[in-house]
Amino acid sequence: MLDLLHTFLAVYRAGTLTRAAESLGLSQPTVTAQLRGLESRIGQPLFVRGARGVTPTAAADDLARRLDGPMDALAGVVGGLLGTPGPAGRTLHLGGPAELMTARVLPSLAGTVEAGVSIRVRLGLAGDLLAELSDGRLDLVVSAVRPRRAGIHAEPLYDEEFTLVAAPLFLSARDRADVHELPLLAYAEELPIVRRWWRHVLGGPPPRRAVLVVADLRALRAAAVAGIGATVLPRYLVADDLTDGTLTEILPTDDPPINTLYLATRAATRDEPHIARARAALLSQARLW
């Protein structure tokens, strides 16, 4: 029965019989037969089969919630009895947003590399990275949105705080009090980050289109430093610029908009030595960011 429950949870987390079979080291017909055997024992269907995978029933959702912690704890006990090796020699597949990964995440993993862990990094958007995490192609993801996927464990990592900035010389030629007249630099045409700051701080939408759009916060910082316009950036990215006067904060506030970043892992693998080592390092270092 325990084997059947283990197979069920693998299918529930993977979303397809093929990926579950790969993760279990079994053939797909074996996984199908074990699922049918479990459904026969409990007397109700657990999944609806479809062309793109399986959809869990309400009974499956309930069973997965009850098994989530106990099955992972049991796997940890078995690993300890078998003398699971440490992190050295393992490869960590890590994903996250380019800017935070560059400025904060990768420097925080120096000790993990020194412990013998190799790291392979995938940069991208949260939705794509979380899909790769679910599929088993990534081990750990720094996500700008809270994951809601079955089998994914998420914990708050860092609250990024946003601020409106521009170069001092750019501002000296303008009336900084009239913030609505400033040329804007944005991440996308819809001004998602700028719009969020504007509504939070000023109570309304930004008044104009951006004069420059580029989907890279580091490029927006460079454009602001060059005096092209004003933009909204996370404070961690411009902290040194604000200290040395390269950039100036416009309309500073004690209540800036924030966005919580999450550290996401597959519940079944988050305690593997190389993943646990990286998780612990990031959770510790994030307090200093």
PDB file of C-alpha atoms in Angstrom:
ATOM      1  CA  MET A   1       0.000   0.000   0.000  1.00  0.00           C
ATOM      2  CA  LEU A   2       2.862   2.389   0.806  1.00  0.00           C
ATOM      3  CA  ASP A   3       4.256   1.963  -2.719  1.00  0.00           C
ATOM      4  CA  LEU A   4       0.855   2.810  -4.181  1.00  0.00           C
ATOM      5  CA  LEU A   5       0.616   5.974  -2.101  1.00  0.00           C
ATOM      6  CA  HIS A   6       4.160   6.974  -3.105  1.00  0.00           C
ATOM      7  CA  THR A   7       3.255   6.550  -6.778  1.00  0.00           C
ATOM      8  CA  PHE A   8       0.017   8.495  -6.317  1.00  0.00           C
ATOM      9  CA  LEU A   9       1.870  11.446  -4.776  1.00  0.00           C
ATOM     10  CA  ALA A  10       4.456  11.423  -7.576  1.00  0.00           C
ATOM     11  CA  VAL A  11       1.687  11.590 -10.195  1.00  0.00           C
ATOM     12  CA  TYR A  12      -0.165  14.290  -8.259  1.00  0.00           C
ATOM     13  CA  ARG A  13       2.960  16.453  -8.070  1.00  0.00           C
ATOM     14  CA  ALA A  14       4.161  15.833 -11.628  1.00  0.00           C
ATOM     15  CA  GLY A  15       0.793  16.292 -13.332  1.00  0.00           C
ATOM     16  CA  THR A  16       1.487  13.596 -15.935  1.00  0.00           C
ATOM     17  CA  LEU A  17       2.034   9.841 -15.824  1.00  0.00           C
ATOM     18  CA  THR A  18       5.142  10.171 -18.004  1.00  0.00           C
ATOM     19  CA  ARG A  19       6.952  12.626 -15.714  1.00  0.00           C
ATOM     20  CA  ALA A  20       5.926  10.681 -12.623  1.00  0.00           C
ATOM     21  CA  ALA A  21       7.274   7.456 -14.136  1.00  0.00           C
ATOM     22  CA  GLU A  22      10.578   9.171 -14.926  1.00  0.00           C
ATOM     23  CA  SER A  23      10.915  10.520 -11.380  1.00  0.00           C
ATOM     24  CA  LEU A  24      10.115   7.087  -9.889  1.00  0.00           C
ATOM     25  CA  GLY A  25      12.300   5.097 -12.250  1.00  0.00           C
ATOM     26  CA  LEU A  26       9.306   3.018 -13.349  1.00  0.00           C
ATOM     27  CA  SER A  27       7.606   2.340 -16.672  1.00  0.00           C
ATOM     28  CA  GLN A  28       4.442   4.270 -17.480  1.00  0.00           C
ATOM     29  CA  PRO A  29       2.315   1.074 -17.610  1.00  0.00           C
ATOM     30  CA  THR A  30       3.537   0.193 -14.097  1.00  0.00           C
ATOM     31  CA  VAL A  31       2.559   3.643 -12.791  1.00  0.00           C
ATOM     32  CA  THR A  32      -0.855   3.329 -14.483  1.00  0.00           C
ATOM     33  CA  ALA A  33      -1.412  -0.115 -12.968  1.00  0.00           C
ATOM     34  CA  GLN A  34      -0.453   1.105  -9.481  1.00  0.00           C
ATOM     35  CA  LEU A  35      -2.821   4.064  -9.743  1.00  0.00           C
ATOM     36  CA  ARG A  36      -5.673   1.790 -10.816  1.00  0.00           C
ATOM     37  CA  GLY A  37      -4.864  -0.540  -7.947  1.00  0.00           C
ATOM     38  CA  LEU A  38      -5.062   2.331  -5.442  1.00  0.00           C
ATOM     39  CA  GLU A  39      -8.314   3.619  -6.948  1.00  0.00           C
ATOM     40  CA  SER A  40      -9.741   0.106  -6.699  1.00  0.00           C
ATOM     41  CA  ARG A  41      -8.766  -0.124  -3.027  1.00  0.00           C
ATOM     42  CA  ILE A  42     -10.270   3.210  -1.996  1.00  0.00           C
ATOM     43  CA  GLY A  43     -13.297   2.828  -4.258  1.00  0.00           C
ATOM     44  CA  GLN A  44     -13.164   6.146  -6.112  1.00  0.00           C
ATOM     45  CA  PRO A  45     -11.273   7.765  -8.996  1.00  0.00           C
ATOM     46  CA  LEU A  46      -8.278   9.963  -8.181  1.00  0.00           C
ATOM     47  CA  PHE A  47      -7.505  11.460 -11.593  1.00  0.00           C
ATOM     48  CA  VAL A  48      -9.275  12.378 -14.806  1.00  0.00           C
ATOM     49  CA  ARG A  49      -7.027  11.402 -17.714  1.00  0.00           C
ATOM     50  CA  GLY A  50      -6.584  13.946 -20.494  1.00  0.00           C
ATOM     51  CA  ALA A  51      -4.450  14.556 -23.589  1.00  0.00           C
ATOM     52  CA  ARG A  52      -2.016  16.802 -21.682  1.00  0.00           C
ATOM     53  CA  GLY A  53      -1.848  14.908 -18.410  1.00  0.00           C
ATOM     54  CA  VAL A  54      -4.064  14.096 -15.461  1.00  0.00           C
ATOM     55  CA  THR A  55      -6.397  16.320 -13.448  1.00  0.00           C
ATOM     56  CA  PRO A  56      -6.804  15.440  -9.760  1.00  0.00           C
ATOM     57  CA  THR A  57     -10.279  14.865  -8.365  1.00  0.00           C
ATOM     58  CA  ALA A  58     -11.437  16.296  -5.036  1.00  0.00           C
ATOM     59  CA  ALA A  59     -10.564  12.937  -3.438  1.00  0.00           C
ATOM     60  CA  ALA A  60      -7.022  13.235  -4.815  1.00  0.00           C
ATOM     61  CA  ASP A  61      -6.639  16.775  -3.469  1.00  0.00           C
ATOM     62  CA  ASP A  62      -7.709  15.589  -0.030  1.00  0.00           C
ATOM     63  CA  LEU A  63      -5.400  12.553  -0.080  1.00  0.00           C
ATOM     64  CA  ALA A  64      -2.422  14.637  -1.271  1.00  0.00           C
ATOM     65  CA  ARG A  65      -2.918  17.130   1.575  1.00  0.00           C
ATOM     66  CA  ARG A  66      -2.900  14.283   4.079  1.00  0.00           C
ATOM     67  CA  LEU A  67       0.177  12.612   2.577  1.00  0.00           C
ATOM     68  CA  ASP A  68       2.322  15.675   1.832  1.00  0.00           C
ATOM     69  CA  GLY A  69       4.193  15.985   5.130  1.00  0.00           C
ATOM     70  CA  PRO A  70       4.231  12.333   6.283  1.00  0.00           C
ATOM     71  CA  MET A  71       5.534  10.907   2.988  1.00  0.00           C
ATOM     72  CA  ASP A  72       8.341  13.479   2.762  1.00  0.00           C
ATOM     73  CA  ALA A  73       9.261  12.867   6.400  1.00  0.00           C
ATOM     74  CA  LEU A  74       9.368   9.120   5.728  1.00  0.00           C
ATOM     75  CA  ALA A  75      11.636   9.687   2.723  1.00  0.00           C
ATOM     76  CA  GLY A  76      13.969  11.682   4.980  1.00  0.00           C
ATOM     77  CA  VAL A  77      14.092   8.827   7.514  1.00  0.00           C
ATOM     78  CA  VAL A  78      14.884   6.303   4.788  1.00  0.00           C
ATOM     79  CA  GLY A  79      17.604   8.565   3.413  1.00  0.00           C
ATOM     80  CA  GLY A  80      19.173   8.811   6.856  1.00  0.00           C
ATOM     81  CA  LEU A  81      19.118   5.032   7.342  1.00  0.00           C
ATOM     82  CA  LEU A  82      20.758   4.511   3.962  1.00  0.00           C
ATOM     83  CA  GLY A  83      23.417   7.136   4.649  1.00  0.00           C
ATOM     84  CA  THR A  84      22.381   9.699   2.063  1.00  0.00           C
ATOM     85  CA  PRO A  85      25.552  11.483   0.842  1.00  0.00           C
ATOM     86  CA  GLY A  86      26.245  15.132   1.625  1.00  0.00           C
ATOM     87  CA  PRO A  87      26.011  18.015  -0.850  1.00  0.00           C
ATOM     88  CA  ALA A  88      29.503  17.620  -2.390  1.00  0.00           C
ATOM     89  CA  GLY A  89      29.417  16.510  -6.002  1.00  0.00           C
ATOM     90  CA  ARG A  90      25.745  17.379  -6.508  1.00  0.00           C
ATOM     91  CA  THR A  91      24.412  19.914  -9.037  1.00  0.00           C
ATOM     92  CA  LEU A  92      21.840  22.532  -8.028  1.00  0.00           C
ATOM     93  CA  HIS A  93      19.530  23.746 -10.786  1.00  0.00           C
ATOM     94  CA  LEU A  94      18.454  27.240  -9.769  1.00  0.00           C
ATOM     95  CA  GLY A  95      16.067  29.741 -11.349  1.00  0.00           C
ATOM     96  CA  GLY A  96      15.090  33.336 -10.675  1.00  0.00           C
ATOM     97  CA  PRO A  97      14.784  36.910 -11.991  1.00  0.00           C
ATOM     98  CA  ALA A  98      17.989  38.152 -13.628  1.00  0.00           C
ATOM     99  CA  GLU A  99      18.409  41.301 -11.562  1.00  0.00           C
ATOM    100  CA  LEU A 100      18.026  39.821  -8.075  1.00  0.00           C
ATOM    101  CA  MET A 101      20.016  36.727  -9.038  1.00  0.00           C
ATOM    102  CA  THR A 102      22.887  38.909 -10.233  1.00  0.00           C
ATOM    103  CA  ALA A 103      22.903  41.407  -7.387  1.00  0.00           C
ATOM    104  CA  ARG A 104      22.019  39.264  -4.369  1.00  0.00           C
ATOM    105  CA  VAL A 105      21.280  35.566  -4.862  1.00  0.00           C
ATOM    106  CA  LEU A 106      24.429  34.265  -6.570  1.00  0.00           C
ATOM    107  CA  PRO A 107      26.861  36.123  -4.262  1.00  0.00           C
ATOM    108  CA  SER A 108      25.023  34.534  -1.319  1.00  0.00           C
ATOM    109  CA  LEU A 109      25.808  31.028  -2.584  1.00  0.00           C
ATOM    110  CA  ALA A 110      29.599  31.243  -2.398  1.00  0.00           C
ATOM    111  CA  GLY A 111      29.633  28.929   0.633  1.00  0.00           C
ATOM    112  CA  THR A 112      27.418  26.418  -1.179  1.00  0.00           C
ATOM    113  CA  VAL A 113      29.910  26.216  -4.047  1.00  0.00           C
ATOM    114  CA  GLU A 114      32.772  25.882  -1.553  1.00  0.00           C
ATOM    115  CA  ALA A 115      30.919  22.883  -0.083  1.00  0.00           C
ATOM    116  CA  GLY A 116      31.301  21.132  -3.436  1.00  0.00           C
ATOM    117  CA  VAL A 117      27.945  21.931  -5.049  1.00  0.00           C
ATOM    118  CA  SER A 118      27.895  22.893  -8.736  1.00  0.00           C
ATOM    119  CA  ILE A 119      25.226  25.427  -9.712  1.00  0.00           C
ATOM    120  CA  ARG A 120      23.436  25.842 -13.021  1.00  0.00           C
ATOM    121  CA  VAL A 121      21.297  28.967 -13.335  1.00  0.00           C
ATOM    122  CA  ARG A 122      18.195  29.666 -15.399  1.00  0.00           C
ATOM    123  CA  LEU A 123      17.023  33.283 -15.607  1.00  0.00           C
ATOM    124  CA  GLY A 124      13.436  34.098 -16.520  1.00  0.00           C
ATOM    125  CA  LEU A 125       9.877  34.919 -15.500  1.00  0.00           C
ATOM    126  CA  ALA A 126       8.256  33.345 -12.459  1.00  0.00           C
ATOM    127  CA  GLY A 127       5.568  31.395 -14.325  1.00  0.00           C
ATOM    128  CA  ASP A 128       8.040  29.703 -16.660  1.00  0.00           C
ATOM    129  CA  LEU A 129      10.481  28.907 -13.863  1.00  0.00           C
ATOM    130  CA  LEU A 130       7.796  27.450 -11.593  1.00  0.00           C
ATOM    131  CA  ALA A 131       6.628  25.206 -14.433  1.00  0.00           C
ATOM    132  CA  GLU A 132      10.202  23.934 -14.796  1.00  0.00           C
ATOM    133  CA  LEU A 133      10.370  23.387 -11.039  1.00  0.00           C
ATOM    134  CA  SER A 134       7.188  21.299 -11.145  1.00  0.00           C
ATOM    135  CA  ASP A 135       8.590  19.314 -14.061  1.00  0.00           C
ATOM    136  CA  GLY A 136      11.774  18.534 -12.149  1.00  0.00           C
ATOM    137  CA  ARG A 137      14.037  20.569 -14.430  1.00  0.00           C
ATOM    138  CA  LEU A 138      14.823  23.014 -11.603  1.00  0.00           C
ATOM    139  CA  ASP A 139      15.492  22.340  -7.920  1.00  0.00           C
ATOM    140  CA  LEU A 140      15.066  25.803  -6.430  1.00  0.00           C
ATOM    141  CA  VAL A 141      13.331  28.949  -7.715  1.00  0.00           C
ATOM    142  CA  VAL A 142      13.312  32.517  -6.449  1.00  0.00           C
ATOM    143  CA  SER A 143       9.807  33.597  -7.457  1.00  0.00           C
ATOM    144  CA  ALA A 144       8.290  37.070  -7.667  1.00  0.00           C
ATOM    145  CA  VAL A 145       4.821  35.511  -7.258  1.00  0.00           C
ATOM    146  CA  ARG A 146       3.619  33.124  -4.580  1.00  0.00           C
ATOM    147  CA  PRO A 147       3.510  29.593  -6.030  1.00  0.00           C
ATOM    148  CA  ARG A 148       0.115  27.867  -5.899  1.00  0.00           C
ATOM    149  CA  ARG A 149       1.094  24.583  -7.540  1.00  0.00           C
ATOM    150  CA  ALA A 150       0.552  21.165  -6.006  1.00  0.00           C
ATOM    151  CA  GLY A 151       3.705  19.670  -4.549  1.00  0.00           C
ATOM    152  CA  ILE A 152       5.560  23.004  -4.396  1.00  0.00           C
ATOM    153  CA  HIS A 153       6.764  24.302  -1.037  1.00  0.00           C
ATOM    154  CA  ALA A 154       7.203  28.084  -0.812  1.00  0.00           C
ATOM    155  CA  GLU A 155       8.599  30.278   1.946  1.00  0.00           C
ATOM    156  CA  PRO A 156       9.000  34.084   2.039  1.00  0.00           C
ATOM    157  CA  LEU A 157      12.565  35.080   1.175  1.00  0.00           C
ATOM    158  CA  TYR A 158      12.775  38.862   0.814  1.00  0.00           C
ATOM    159  CA  ASP A 159      10.585  41.961   0.586  1.00  0.00           C
ATOM    160  CA  GLU A 160      11.868  44.157  -2.226  1.00  0.00           C
ATOM    161  CA  GLU A 161      11.046  47.834  -1.706  1.00  0.00           C
ATOM    162  CA  PHE A 162      10.492  50.167  -4.676  1.00  0.00           C
ATOM    163  CA  THR A 163      11.525  53.794  -5.034  1.00  0.00           C
ATOM    164  CA  LEU A 164      11.323  56.510  -7.720  1.00  0.00           C
ATOM    165  CA  VAL A 165      14.799  57.686  -8.736  1.00  0.00           C
ATOM    166  CA  ALA A 166      16.614  59.888 -11.245  1.00  0.00           C
ATOM    167  CA  ALA A 167      20.065  61.412 -11.758  1.00  0.00           C
ATOM    168  CA  PRO A 168      20.725  64.665  -9.801  1.00  0.00           C
ATOM    169  CA  LEU A 169      21.735  66.633 -12.922  1.00  0.00           C
ATOM    170  CA  PHE A 170      18.585  65.485 -14.679  1.00  0.00           C
ATOM    171  CA  LEU A 171      16.491  66.758 -11.783  1.00  0.00           C
ATOM    172  CA  SER A 172      18.371  70.041 -11.419  1.00  0.00           C
ATOM    173  CA  ALA A 173      17.128  71.096 -14.865  1.00  0.00           C
ATOM    174  CA  ARG A 174      13.512  70.394 -13.901  1.00  0.00           C
ATOM    175  CA  ASP A 175      11.024  71.190 -11.187  1.00  0.00           C
ATOM    176  CA  ARG A 176      11.284  67.996  -9.158  1.00  0.00           C
ATOM    177  CA  ALA A 177       8.117  68.952  -7.281  1.00  0.00           C
ATOM    178  CA  ASP A 178       6.123  68.433 -10.487  1.00  0.00           C
ATOM    179  CA  VAL A 179       6.729  64.695 -10.643  1.00  0.00           C
ATOM    180  CA  HIS A 180       3.932  64.291 -13.198  1.00  0.00           C
ATOM    181  CA  GLU A 181       6.043  66.050 -15.834  1.00  0.00           C
ATOM    182  CA  LEU A 182       9.069  63.750 -15.551  1.00  0.00           C
ATOM    183  CA  PRO A 183       9.985  61.582 -18.581  1.00  0.00           C
ATOM    184  CA  LEU A 184       9.515  57.990 -17.467  1.00  0.00           C
ATOM    185  CA  LEU A 185      11.602  54.864 -18.015  1.00  0.00           C
ATOM    186  CA  ALA A 186       9.703  51.580 -17.746  1.00  0.00           C
ATOM    187  CA  TYR A 187      10.049  47.806 -17.773  1.00  0.00           C
ATOM    188  CA  ALA A 188       7.078  47.332 -20.139  1.00  0.00           C
ATOM    189  CA  GLU A 189       4.633  49.439 -22.157  1.00  0.00           C
ATOM    190  CA  GLU A 190       1.977  48.983 -19.455  1.00  0.00           C
ATOM    191  CA  LEU A 191       4.377  50.546 -16.887  1.00  0.00           C
ATOM    192  CA  PRO A 192       3.674  47.765 -14.322  1.00  0.00           C
ATOM    193  CA  ILE A 193       6.293  48.763 -11.724  1.00  0.00           C
ATOM    194  CA  VAL A 194       5.924  52.515 -12.248  1.00  0.00           C
ATOM    195  CA  ARG A 195       2.136  52.226 -12.155  1.00  0.00           C
ATOM    196  CA  ARG A 196       2.238  50.299  -8.888  1.00  0.00           C
ATOM    197  CA  TRP A 197       4.440  52.953  -7.227  1.00  0.00           C
ATOM    198  CA  TRP A 198       2.320  55.799  -8.597  1.00  0.00           C
ATOM    199  CA  ARG A 199      -0.939  54.350  -7.302  1.00  0.00           C
ATOM    200  CA  HIS A 200       0.545  53.428  -3.927  1.00  0.00           C
ATOM    201  CA  VAL A 201       2.297  56.753  -3.272  1.00  0.00           C
ATOM    202  CA  LEU A 202       0.298  59.288  -5.308  1.00  0.00           C
ATOM    203  CA  GLY A 203      -3.092  57.586  -5.447  1.00  0.00           C
ATOM    204  CA  GLY A 204      -3.515  57.468  -9.205  1.00  0.00           C
ATOM    205  CA  PRO A 205      -2.026  56.185 -12.466  1.00  0.00           C
ATOM    206  CA  PRO A 206       1.087  57.708 -14.064  1.00  0.00           C
ATOM    207  CA  PRO A 207       0.137  60.528 -16.433  1.00  0.00           C
ATOM    208  CA  ARG A 208       2.139  59.622 -19.527  1.00  0.00           C
ATOM    209  CA  ARG A 209       3.712  56.895 -21.641  1.00  0.00           C
ATOM    210  CA  ALA A 210       7.327  55.950 -21.049  1.00  0.00           C
ATOM    211  CA  VAL A 211      10.024  57.563 -23.180  1.00  0.00           C
ATOM    212  CA  LEU A 212      12.074  54.368 -22.898  1.00  0.00           C
ATOM    213  CA  VAL A 213      10.977  50.756 -22.364  1.00  0.00           C
ATOM    214  CA  VAL A 214      13.412  47.915 -21.692  1.00  0.00           C
ATOM    215  CA  ALA A 215      12.676  44.626 -19.900  1.00  0.00           C
ATOM    216  CA  ASP A 216      15.762  44.718 -17.683  1.00  0.00           C
ATOM    217  CA  LEU A 217      15.943  46.625 -14.399  1.00  0.00           C
ATOM    218  CA  ARG A 218      19.719  46.960 -14.734  1.00  0.00           C
ATOM    219  CA  ALA A 219      19.253  48.684 -18.083  1.00  0.00           C
ATOM    220  CA  LEU A 220      16.684  51.041 -16.529  1.00  0.00           C
ATOM    221  CA  ARG A 221      19.176  51.893 -13.786  1.00  0.00           C
ATOM    222  CA  ALA A 222      21.850  52.661 -16.409  1.00  0.00           C
ATOM    223  CA  ALA A 223      19.418  54.862 -18.337  1.00  0.00           C
ATOM    224  CA  ALA A 224      18.482  56.750 -15.165  1.00  0.00           C
ATOM    225  CA  VAL A 225      22.158  57.272 -14.272  1.00  0.00           C
ATOM    226  CA  ALA A 226      22.700  58.630 -17.801  1.00  0.00           C
ATOM    227  CA  GLY A 227      20.011  61.256 -17.186  1.00  0.00           C
ATOM    228  CA  ILE A 228      17.435  59.965 -19.665  1.00  0.00           C
ATOM    229  CA  GLY A 229      14.524  60.064 -17.210  1.00  0.00           C
ATOM    230  CA  ALA A 230      13.052  58.872 -13.929  1.00  0.00           C
ATOM    231  CA  THR A 231      12.162  55.288 -13.092  1.00  0.00           C
ATOM    232  CA  VAL A 232      10.980  53.045 -10.260  1.00  0.00           C
ATOM    233  CA  LEU A 233      13.494  50.424  -9.131  1.00  0.00           C
ATOM    234  CA  PRO A 234      13.951  48.046  -6.199  1.00  0.00           C
ATOM    235  CA  ARG A 235      16.045  49.678  -3.494  1.00  0.00           C
ATOM    236  CA  TYR A 236      18.605  46.850  -3.400  1.00  0.00           C
ATOM    237  CA  LEU A 237      19.534  47.671  -7.001  1.00  0.00           C
ATOM    238  CA  VAL A 238      20.205  51.380  -6.353  1.00  0.00           C
ATOM    239  CA  ALA A 239      21.302  51.411  -2.697  1.00  0.00           C
ATOM    240  CA  ASP A 240      24.923  52.288  -3.546  1.00  0.00           C
ATOM    241  CA  ASP A 241      23.809  54.902  -6.097  1.00  0.00           C
ATOM    242  CA  LEU A 242      21.636  56.629  -3.503  1.00  0.00           C
ATOM    243  CA  THR A 243      24.483  56.586  -0.970  1.00  0.00           C
ATOM    244  CA  ASP A 244      27.100  58.095  -3.293  1.00  0.00           C
ATOM    245  CA  GLY A 245      24.723  60.537  -4.987  1.00  0.00           C
ATOM    246  CA  THR A 246      24.724  58.933  -8.442  1.00  0.00           C
ATOM    247  CA  LEU A 247      20.930  58.772  -8.190  1.00  0.00           C
ATOM    248  CA  THR A 248      18.459  60.755  -6.097  1.00  0.00           C
ATOM    249  CA  GLU A 249      15.263  59.456  -4.536  1.00  0.00           C
ATOM    250  CA  ILE A 250      12.181  61.431  -5.609  1.00  0.00           C
ATOM    251  CA  LEU A 251       9.329  61.798  -3.126  1.00  0.00           C
ATOM    252  CA  PRO A 252      10.742  59.429  -0.481  1.00  0.00           C
ATOM    253  CA  THR A 253       8.081  57.819   1.679  1.00  0.00           C
ATOM    254  CA  ASP A 254       7.914  55.789   4.875  1.00  0.00           C
ATOM    255  CA  ASP A 255       5.363  53.523   3.194  1.00  0.00           C
ATOM    256  CA  PRO A 256       6.849  52.402  -0.139  1.00  0.00           C
ATOM    257  CA  PRO A 257       5.284  49.640  -2.213  1.00  0.00           C
ATOM    258  CA  ILE A 258       6.905  46.248  -1.617  1.00  0.00           C
ATOM    259  CA  ASN A 259       6.861  42.899  -3.351  1.00  0.00           C
ATOM    260  CA  THR A 260       7.521  39.659  -1.466  1.00  0.00           C
ATOM    261  CA  LEU A 261       9.838  37.194  -3.166  1.00  0.00           C
ATOM    262  CA  TYR A 262       9.488  33.481  -2.390  1.00  0.00           C
ATOM    263  CA  LEU A 263      11.908  30.594  -2.280  1.00  0.00           C
ATOM    264  CA  ALA A 264      10.214  27.624  -3.952  1.00  0.00           C
ATOM    265  CA  THR A 265      11.209  23.955  -3.992  1.00  0.00           C
ATOM    266  CA  ARG A 266       9.484  20.675  -4.712  1.00  0.00           C
ATOM    267  CA  ALA A 267       8.237  19.352  -1.388  1.00  0.00           C
ATOM    268  CA  ALA A 268       9.609  15.920  -2.224  1.00  0.00           C
ATOM    269  CA  THR A 269      13.193  17.136  -2.709  1.00  0.00           C
ATOM    270  CA  ARG A 270      13.639  20.242  -0.567  1.00  0.00           C
ATOM    271  CA  ASP A 271      15.608  18.341   2.090  1.00  0.00           C
ATOM    272  CA  GLU A 272      18.142  16.841  -0.290  1.00  0.00           C
ATOM    273  CA  PRO A 273      21.591  17.946   0.953  1.00  0.00           C
ATOM    274  CA  HIS A 274      22.578  20.302  -1.894  1.00  0.00           C
ATOM    275  CA  ILE A 275      19.125  21.921  -2.014  1.00  0.00           C
ATOM    276  CA  ALA A 276      18.901  22.241   1.775  1.00  0.00           C
ATOM    277  CA  ARG A 277      22.370  23.832   1.848  1.00  0.00           C
ATOM    278  CA  ALA A 278      21.397  26.477  -0.724  1.00  0.00           C
ATOM    279  CA  ARG A 279      18.015  27.134   0.949  1.00  0.00           C
ATOM    280  CA  ALA A 280      19.646  27.707   4.323  1.00  0.00           C
ATOM    281  CA  ALA A 281      22.252  30.047   2.830  1.00  0.00           C
ATOM    282  CA  LEU A 282      19.688  32.160   1.000  1.00  0.00           C
ATOM    283  CA  LEU A 283      17.272  32.401   3.931  1.00  0.00           C
ATOM    284  CA  SER A 284      20.153  33.490   6.175  1.00  0.00           C
ATOM    285  CA  GLN A 285      21.719  35.984   3.746  1.00  0.00           C
ATOM    286  CA  ALA A 286      18.386  37.513   2.690  1.00  0.00           C
ATOM    287  CA  ARG A 287      18.098  39.084   6.148  1.00  0.00           C
ATOM    288  CA  LEU A 288      21.129  41.208   5.227  1.00  0.00           C
ATOM    289  CA  TRP A 289      19.945  42.281   1.798  1.00  0.00           C
TER     290      TRP A 289
END
